[in-house]
Coordinates of C-alpha atoms in Angstrom, one line a residue:
X14 CA -6.4 30.7 -2.9
X15 CA -5.0 28.1 -5.2
X16 CA -2.7 25.6 -3.7
X17 CA 0.7 25.4 -5.3
X18 CA 1.2 22.1 -7.2
X19 CA 4.3 20.0 -7.0
X20 CA 6.3 20.1 -10.3
X21 CA 5.7 17.0 -12.4
X22 CA 8.5 14.5 -12.8
X23 CA 10.7 15.5 -15.7
X24 CA 12.8 12.3 -15.9
X25 CA 13.2 8.8 -14.4
X26 CA 16.2 7.5 -12.5
X27 CA 17.0 3.9 -11.6
X28 CA 19.3 3.3 -8.7
X29 CA 21.4 0.2 -9.4
X30 CA 24.4 -1.5 -7.9
X31 CA 25.5 -4.7 -6.1
X32 CA 23.8 -5.6 -2.8
X33 CA 24.3 -3.6 0.3
X34 CA 25.8 -0.5 -1.2
X35 CA 23.0 1.8 0.2
X36 CA 20.5 1.9 -2.7
X37 CA 17.4 1.9 -0.5
X38 CA 18.9 4.4 1.9
X39 CA 19.5 6.8 -1.0
X40 CA 15.9 6.1 -2.3
X41 CA 14.4 7.0 1.0
X42 CA 16.5 10.2 1.2
X43 CA 15.4 11.3 -2.4
X44 CA 11.7 10.7 -1.8
X45 CA 11.9 12.2 1.7
X46 CA 10.2 9.3 3.4
X47 CA 11.2 5.9 4.8
X48 CA 9.4 3.9 2.1
X49 CA 12.0 1.2 1.4
X50 CA 13.1 -1.3 4.1
X51 CA 16.7 -0.8 5.1
X52 CA 18.8 -3.3 7.0
X53 CA 22.5 -4.3 7.2
X54 CA 21.6 -7.7 5.8
X55 CA 22.3 -7.7 2.0
X56 CA 19.5 -8.5 -0.4
X57 CA 16.7 -6.8 1.5
X58 CA 15.2 -5.2 -1.6
X59 CA 13.7 -7.7 -4.1
X60 CA 11.0 -5.9 -6.0
X61 CA 11.6 -2.6 -7.7
X62 CA 10.0 0.3 -5.9
X63 CA 9.1 3.7 -7.5
X64 CA 8.6 7.0 -5.9
X65 CA 8.4 10.7 -6.6
X66 CA 11.6 12.4 -5.6
X67 CA 13.0 15.9 -5.4
X68 CA 16.4 17.5 -5.0
X69 CA 16.3 21.3 -4.6
X70 CA 14.1 22.5 -7.6
X71 CA 14.3 19.2 -9.5
X72 CA 11.4 16.8 -9.5
X73 CA 11.8 13.3 -10.9
X74 CA 10.8 9.7 -10.6
X75 CA 13.2 7.3 -8.9
X76 CA 13.3 3.5 -8.9
X77 CA 14.9 1.4 -6.1
X78 CA 16.1 -1.9 -7.4
X79 CA 17.4 -5.2 -6.1
X80 CA 21.2 -5.7 -5.9
X81 CA 22.7 -7.0 -9.1
X82 CA 24.0 -10.5 -8.6
X83 CA 25.3 -13.3 -10.8
X84 CA 22.7 -16.0 -10.6
X85 CA 21.7 -19.3 -12.3
X86 CA 18.6 -19.2 -14.5
X87 CA 15.4 -20.0 -12.7
X88 CA 16.6 -19.0 -9.2
X89 CA 15.1 -16.3 -7.1
X90 CA 18.2 -14.3 -7.5
X91 CA 17.9 -14.5 -11.3
X92 CA 14.3 -13.3 -11.1
X93 CA 15.4 -10.4 -8.9
X94 CA 18.1 -9.5 -11.5
X95 CA 15.4 -9.6 -14.3
X96 CA 13.4 -7.0 -12.3
X97 CA 16.5 -4.8 -12.0
X98 CA 17.1 -5.1 -15.8
X99 CA 13.5 -4.1 -16.4
X100 CA 14.0 -1.0 -14.3
X101 CA 17.2 -0.1 -16.3
X102 CA 15.2 -0.4 -19.5
X103 CA 12.4 1.8 -18.2
X104 CA 14.6 4.6 -16.8
X105 CA 16.1 7.5 -18.7
X106 CA 19.2 7.6 -16.5
X107 CA 21.0 5.5 -14.0
X108 CA 22.6 6.1 -10.6
X109 CA 25.3 3.5 -10.2
X110 CA 26.3 3.0 -6.6
X111 CA 29.5 1.6 -5.2
X112 CA 30.7 1.3 -1.6
X113 CA 33.5 3.8 -1.2
X114 CA 34.7 2.0 1.9
X115 CA 34.9 -1.4 0.3
X116 CA 36.4 0.0 -2.9
X117 CA 35.7 -1.4 -6.4
X118 CA 34.9 -5.1 -6.4
X119 CA 34.8 -7.6 -9.3
X120 CA 31.0 -7.5 -9.1
X121 CA 31.1 -3.7 -9.5
X122 CA 33.3 -4.1 -12.7
X123 CA 31.0 -6.8 -14.1
X124 CA 27.8 -4.8 -13.6
X125 CA 29.4 -1.6 -14.8
X126 CA 29.7 -3.3 -18.2
X127 CA 25.9 -4.0 -18.1
X128 CA 25.2 -0.4 -17.2
X129 CA 27.4 0.9 -20.1
X130 CA 25.6 -1.4 -22.6
X131 CA 22.3 0.3 -21.7
X132 CA 23.5 3.4 -23.6
X133 CA 21.9 5.7 -21.0
X134 CA 23.4 8.5 -19.0
X135 CA 25.1 7.2 -15.9
X136 CA 26.0 9.0 -12.7
X137 CA 28.5 7.2 -10.6
X138 CA 28.0 7.7 -6.8
X139 CA 30.6 6.4 -4.4
X140 CA 28.4 6.0 -1.4
X141 CA 29.4 5.7 2.3
X142 CA 32.2 8.2 1.6
X143 CA 31.9 9.8 5.0
X144 CA 35.3 10.6 6.4
X145 CA 38.8 10.1 5.0
X146 CA 38.7 6.3 4.6
X147 CA 35.8 6.5 2.2
X148 CA 37.3 9.3 0.1
X149 CA 40.7 7.7 -0.2
X150 CA 39.1 4.8 -2.2
X151 CA 37.6 7.1 -4.9
X152 CA 40.5 6.8 -7.2
X153 CA 39.7 3.2 -7.9
X154 CA 36.3 4.1 -9.2
X155 CA 37.6 5.7 -12.4
X156 CA 38.5 2.2 -13.7
X157 CA 34.8 1.5 -14.0
X158 CA 34.7 3.7 -17.1
X159 CA 31.6 5.6 -15.9
X160 CA 33.2 9.0 -15.5
X161 CA 34.1 11.0 -12.3
X162 CA 32.7 9.5 -9.1
X163 CA 30.7 11.7 -6.8
X164 CA 31.6 11.2 -3.1
X165 CA 28.3 10.7 -1.4
X166 CA 26.7 9.7 1.9
X167 CA 23.0 8.6 1.6
X168 CA 22.8 8.1 5.3
X169 CA 24.0 11.6 6.2
X170 CA 23.0 13.5 3.1
X171 CA 26.5 14.6 2.1
X172 CA 27.2 15.2 -1.6
X173 CA 23.7 16.3 -2.6
X174 CA 24.9 19.5 -4.2
X175 CA 27.2 17.6 -6.5
X176 CA 24.5 15.1 -7.4
X177 CA 22.2 18.1 -8.2
X178 CA 24.8 19.6 -10.5
X179 CA 25.2 16.2 -12.3
X180 CA 21.4 15.8 -12.8
X181 CA 20.9 19.3 -13.9
X182 CA 23.8 19.1 -16.5
X183 CA 22.5 15.8 -17.8
X184 CA 18.8 16.6 -18.1
X185 CA 17.3 19.8 -16.9
X186 CA 19.1 22.4 -19.0
X187 CA 18.5 20.2 -22.1
X188 CA 14.8 19.8 -21.4
X189 CA 14.4 23.5 -20.7
X190 CA 15.8 24.3 -24.2
X191 CA 13.4 21.8 -25.8
X192 CA 10.4 23.1 -23.8
X193 CA 11.2 26.9 -24.2
X194 CA 8.3 27.4 -26.6
X195 CA 5.7 26.0 -24.1
X196 CA 3.2 28.4 -22.7
X197 CA 3.4 29.1 -19.0
X198 CA -0.3 30.1 -19.0
X199 CA -1.2 26.6 -20.1
X200 CA 0.7 25.1 -17.2
X201 CA -1.0 27.4 -14.7
X202 CA -4.5 26.8 -16.0
X203 CA -4.0 23.0 -16.1
X204 CA -6.0 21.0 -13.6
X205 CA -4.3 20.9 -10.2
X206 CA -5.0 17.2 -9.8
X207 CA -6.6 14.3 -11.6
X208 CA -9.4 12.1 -10.2
X209 CA -8.8 10.4 -6.9
X210 CA -7.0 7.1 -7.1
X211 CA -8.7 4.4 -5.0
X212 CA -6.0 2.9 -2.6
X213 CA -6.3 -0.9 -2.5
X214 CA -4.0 -3.1 -0.3
X215 CA -3.7 -6.8 -1.1
X216 CA -3.1 -8.7 2.1
X217 CA -3.0 -12.3 3.2
X218 CA -0.9 -15.2 4.5
X219 CA 2.4 -16.0 2.8
X220 CA 2.1 -17.7 -0.6
X221 CA -1.6 -16.8 -1.1
X222 CA -0.7 -15.4 -4.5
X223 CA -0.9 -11.7 -3.9
X224 CA 1.9 -10.6 -6.2
X225 CA 0.7 -13.0 -9.0
X226 CA -2.8 -11.5 -8.7
X227 CA -1.4 -7.9 -9.1
X228 CA 0.8 -8.9 -12.1
X229 CA -2.3 -10.4 -13.8
X230 CA -4.4 -7.3 -13.0
X231 CA -2.0 -4.8 -14.5
X232 CA -1.0 -7.1 -17.4
X233 CA 2.8 -7.2 -16.8
X234 CA 5.4 -9.0 -14.6
X235 CA 5.9 -6.0 -12.4
X236 CA 6.3 -7.9 -9.1
X237 CA 8.6 -10.8 -8.2
X238 CA 6.8 -14.1 -8.0
X239 CA 7.7 -17.7 -7.5
X240 CA 7.0 -20.9 -5.5
X241 CA 9.0 -19.7 -2.5
X242 CA 7.0 -18.3 0.4
X243 CA 7.8 -14.8 1.7
X244 CA 9.3 -13.4 -1.5
X245 CA 7.7 -10.0 -1.0
X246 CA 9.2 -7.9 1.7
X247 CA 8.4 -4.3 1.0
X248 CA 4.9 -2.9 0.5
X249 CA 5.1 -1.9 -3.2
X250 CA 2.6 0.7 -4.6
X251 CA 1.6 0.5 -8.2
X252 CA -0.5 3.1 -10.1
X253 CA -3.0 1.5 -12.4
X254 CA -6.3 2.2 -14.2
X255 CA -9.3 -0.1 -14.2
X256 CA -12.1 0.9 -16.6
X257 CA -10.6 4.4 -16.8
X258 CA -10.8 4.6 -12.9
X259 CA -7.4 5.4 -11.3
X260 CA -6.3 2.8 -8.7
X261 CA -3.2 2.6 -6.5
X262 CA -2.5 -1.1 -5.6
X263 CA -0.3 -2.0 -2.7
X264 CA 1.4 -5.4 -2.6
X265 CA 2.3 -6.5 0.9
X266 CA 4.4 -9.1 2.6
X267 CA 2.6 -12.3 3.8
X268 CA 1.4 -12.0 7.4
X269 CA 2.2 -14.9 9.6
X270 CA 1.1 -15.5 13.2
X271 CA 3.0 -13.2 15.6
X272 CA 4.6 -16.1 17.3
X273 CA 6.1 -17.3 14.0
X274 CA 7.6 -14.0 13.0
X275 CA 11.3 -14.3 13.2
X276 CA 14.2 -11.8 12.8
X277 CA 14.4 -8.1 12.5
X278 CA 13.8 -8.1 8.7
X279 CA 10.5 -10.0 8.9
X280 CA 9.3 -7.7 11.6
X281 CA 10.1 -4.8 9.4
X282 CA 8.2 -6.4 6.5
X283 CA 5.1 -7.0 8.7
X284 CA 5.2 -3.4 10.0
X285 CA 5.3 -2.2 6.4
X286 CA 2.3 -4.4 5.5
X287 CA 0.4 -3.1 8.5
X288 CA 1.2 0.5 7.5
X289 CA -0.2 -0.3 4.0
X290 CA -3.5 -1.4 5.6
X291 CA -3.8 1.8 7.6
X292 CA -3.3 4.0 4.6
X293 CA -5.5 1.9 2.3
X294 CA -9.2 2.7 1.6
X295 CA -10.1 -0.9 0.6
X296 CA -8.3 -4.0 1.7
X297 CA -8.6 -7.2 -0.4
X298 CA -8.0 -10.2 2.0
X299 CA -6.7 -12.9 -0.3
X300 CA -7.3 -16.5 0.8
X301 CA -5.9 -19.7 -0.5
X302 CA -8.9 -21.6 -1.9
X303 CA -7.3 -24.9 -0.9
X304 CA -7.1 -23.9 2.8
X305 CA -9.5 -21.0 3.3
X306 CA -10.3 -19.3 6.6
X307 CA -7.3 -20.4 8.6
X308 CA -7.0 -18.8 12.0
X309 CA -4.5 -16.3 10.6
X310 CA -6.9 -15.2 7.9
X311 CA -9.5 -14.4 10.6
X312 CA -6.8 -12.5 12.6
X313 CA -6.0 -10.4 9.5
X314 CA -9.7 -9.7 8.9
X315 CA -10.1 -8.7 12.5
X316 CA -7.2 -6.3 12.1
X317 CA -8.7 -4.7 9.0
X318 CA -12.0 -4.2 10.9
X319 CA -10.2 -2.6 13.9
X320 CA -8.4 -0.2 11.5
X321 CA -11.8 0.7 10.0
X322 CA -11.0 -0.2 6.4
X323 CA -13.5 -1.5 3.8
X324 CA -12.8 -5.1 3.0
X325 CA -13.3 -7.6 0.2
X326 CA -12.4 -11.3 0.4
X327 CA -10.8 -12.8 -2.7
X328 CA -10.5 -16.6 -2.7
X329 CA -7.5 -17.2 -4.9
X330 CA -6.4 -20.3 -6.8
X331 CA -10.0 -21.0 -7.6
X332 CA -9.0 -23.0 -10.6
X333 CA -7.8 -25.7 -8.2
X334 CA -11.2 -26.2 -6.5
X335 CA -13.7 -25.0 -9.2
X336 CA -15.1 -28.6 -9.5
X337 CA -16.5 -28.3 -6.0
X338 CA -19.8 -26.6 -7.0
X339 CA -21.0 -26.0 -3.4
X340 CA -17.8 -24.5 -2.1
X341 CA -18.5 -20.9 -2.9
X342 CA -21.9 -21.0 -1.1
X343 CA -20.2 -22.6 1.9
X344 CA -17.4 -20.0 2.0
X345 CA -19.9 -17.2 2.0
X346 CA -21.8 -18.8 4.8
X347 CA -18.5 -19.3 6.7
X348 CA -17.7 -15.6 6.2
X349 CA -21.1 -14.6 7.7
X350 CA -20.5 -16.9 10.7
X351 CA -16.8 -16.3 11.3
X352 CA -16.8 -12.5 10.6
X353 CA -20.0 -11.1 12.2
X354 CA -18.2 -7.7 12.6
X355 CA -18.0 -7.4 8.8
X356 CA -21.4 -9.1 8.0
X357 CA -22.2 -9.0 4.3
X358 CA -18.6 -8.8 3.1
X359 CA -18.2 -9.8 -0.6
X360 CA -16.5 -13.1 -1.2
X361 CA -15.2 -13.3 -4.8
X362 CA -13.6 -16.4 -6.4
X363 CA -10.5 -15.5 -8.4
X364 CA -7.4 -17.0 -10.0
X365 CA -4.3 -15.0 -10.5
X366 CA -2.9 -17.5 -12.9
X367 CA -6.0 -17.9 -15.2
X368 CA -7.3 -14.3 -14.8
X369 CA -10.7 -15.6 -13.5
X370 CA -12.8 -13.3 -11.5
X371 CA -10.7 -10.2 -11.8
X372 CA -13.4 -7.8 -12.9
X373 CA -15.9 -9.0 -10.2
X374 CA -13.1 -8.5 -7.7
X375 CA -12.5 -4.9 -8.7
X376 CA -16.3 -4.2 -8.9
X377 CA -16.6 -5.5 -5.4
X378 CA -13.7 -3.3 -4.3
X379 CA -15.3 -0.1 -5.7
X380 CA -18.7 -1.0 -4.3
X381 CA -17.1 -1.6 -0.8
X382 CA -15.5 1.9 -1.1
X383 CA -18.9 3.4 -1.9
X384 CA -20.4 1.8 1.2
X385 CA -17.5 2.8 3.4
X386 CA -17.9 6.4 2.3
X387 CA -21.7 6.5 2.5
X388 CA -23.5 9.3 4.4
X389 CA -27.0 9.0 5.7
X390 CA -29.3 12.0 6.4
X391 CA -30.1 12.6 10.0
X392 CA -33.8 12.6 9.4
X393 CA -33.7 9.1 7.9
X394 CA -31.5 7.8 10.7
X395 CA -34.0 9.0 13.4
X396 CA -37.0 7.6 11.6
X397 CA -35.2 4.3 11.6
X398 CA -34.2 4.7 15.2
X399 CA -37.8 5.4 16.3
X400 CA -38.9 2.1 14.7
X401 CA -35.9 0.2 16.1
X402 CA -36.6 1.5 19.7
X403 CA -40.3 0.6 19.3
X404 CA -39.6 -2.9 18.2
X405 CA -36.9 -3.5 20.8
X406 CA -36.6 -0.9 23.6
X407 CA -33.4 -0.6 25.5
X408 CA -33.3 -2.6 28.8
X409 CA -33.6 -1.0 32.2
X410 CA -30.6 -0.6 34.5
X411 CA -31.2 -0.6 38.3
X412 CA -34.9 -0.1 37.7
X413 CA -34.3 2.9 35.4
X414 CA -34.8 2.6 31.7
X415 CA -32.0 3.7 29.4
X416 CA -33.2 6.5 27.1
X417 CA -31.9 7.0 23.5
X418 CA -33.1 10.4 22.2
X419 CA -31.6 10.7 18.7
X420 CA -28.7 9.8 16.5
X421 CA -26.7 11.4 13.7
X422 CA -23.8 10.3 11.5
X423 CA -20.7 12.0 12.7
X424 CA -18.4 10.9 9.9
X425 CA -17.8 8.4 7.1
X426 CA -14.9 6.3 6.1
X427 CA -15.8 4.2 8.1
X428 CA -19.4 5.1 9.0
X429 CA -19.5 6.5 12.6
X430 CA -22.8 7.2 14.2
X431 CA -23.3 9.3 17.4
X432 CA -26.1 8.2 19.7
X433 CA -27.4 10.7 22.3
X434 CA -29.2 9.8 25.4
X435 CA -28.8 9.1 29.1
X436 CA -27.1 6.1 30.9
X437 CA -25.7 5.0 27.5
X438 CA -22.5 3.8 29.2
X439 CA -24.7 1.0 30.7
X440 CA -26.0 -0.1 27.3
X441 CA -25.4 -3.9 26.9
X442 CA -23.1 -5.1 24.1
X443 CA -26.0 -7.2 22.8
X444 CA -28.1 -4.0 22.3
X445 CA -25.3 -2.1 20.5
X446 CA -25.0 -5.2 18.3
X447 CA -28.7 -5.0 17.6
X448 CA -28.4 -1.4 16.6
X449 CA -25.3 -2.1 14.4
X450 CA -27.0 -4.9 12.6
X451 CA -30.1 -2.9 12.1
X452 CA -28.2 0.0 10.6
X453 CA -26.3 -2.4 8.3
X454 CA -29.6 -3.9 7.0
X455 CA -31.6 -0.7 6.8
X456 CA -29.1 1.4 5.0
X457 CA -27.2 -1.3 3.0
X458 CA -23.9 -1.0 4.8
X459 CA -23.0 -4.6 4.1
X460 CA -19.4 -5.5 4.7
X461 CA -18.4 -2.1 6.2
X462 CA -17.1 -1.7 9.7
X463 CA -19.6 0.4 11.7
X464 CA -18.7 2.5 14.7
X465 CA -21.1 3.7 17.4
X466 CA -20.2 6.6 19.7
X467 CA -22.4 7.0 22.8
X468 CA -22.9 10.6 23.9
X469 CA -24.4 10.8 27.4
X470 CA -25.5 14.2 28.8
X471 CA -27.5 15.0 31.9
X472 CA -30.8 16.7 31.3
X473 CA -32.0 18.8 34.3
X474 CA -35.6 18.5 33.1
X475 CA -35.4 14.7 32.5
X476 CA -37.2 14.0 35.8

């Protein structure tokens, strides 16, 4: 039975407005997930975030943006505004949000002019219109010149029917007329899904250059960058293609030591970054070449291993240390010594500013994914196991030798091997490490986290 496909996005909406009017709350409601960080503090959103949204039978692409603010050129706020203006250019329609409780502010009037100049359809939403106080302020919204305001509550979901009618009137009926000659049979016979997009999360300490690296990879200033540490707050996903292979990149907030994480907002950002690691297939741990393998870098690598993700180490800002010809060899030796649980992990020198090493980095990411997904036939595993047990038998416990009978691969992603025998719960850590390293060498599982599951069963005929 063929699974029903979600309807493709028919148009793109950008949610715009001054800070703290509820744009991210509306974005989360439309996409049906808590993707964007939400807090009472204004200015939480900095980068623009995109997602597939739906409202009744409408499917569309929606963009969450930073709050529009007047700012001096060169400041972080000015770069945030540039990101919002880029979203306005890329969208086919705009949802302009105001705070119904606060009424129309001078900032709303100023940015309404910017929205009108875009010459794109605009739907005016008066958010936070729950109760009588919010609705009494709707009359002031007409002076923005954006048409009739729709009373709305992104937090409680009120006003969705009116928003649906506005979207349908602006786009859907028009598109259906244009597409009336299209064949329904072609749509049904179309492929249900394209090739799998490799999910890659870029993680590291603050100011390691994660956003700059992604901008260079995709060839556009998609993410907010700058000299300030901690610019990125949300984990932003970006669909991209490398050598005709689909990729979904996740930019994440910088991860500091737990003791240094301060305030609710930074805790939310860290939780968002950790969630990106859990849902990624490959994690690129980005180091600063001028101060590599700090304690926090090792903590992040250990977290990636515990989550069972494939990993590649990118040493960024390589242009600053490229004159040190022995450094790369030293870093690879350091990786072997400091990260024995991920022995053989690829260490790739890169530069987000000068585009150095980007192709080798992506090649290593796809290779790590292949290793992470590798499956080994049971017959090969047991031939290797017989040789490994002959070379180094398990030790005896209380005068009775531990017996390992056979093993099989229970799953991949990451590789999990089930070992069957008796008294396996007494197997020393040193011996499990011997088996793990042997598997890694024999079956080319370099850089992948390996899991061993001991399955002990009593055999009545064993004596």
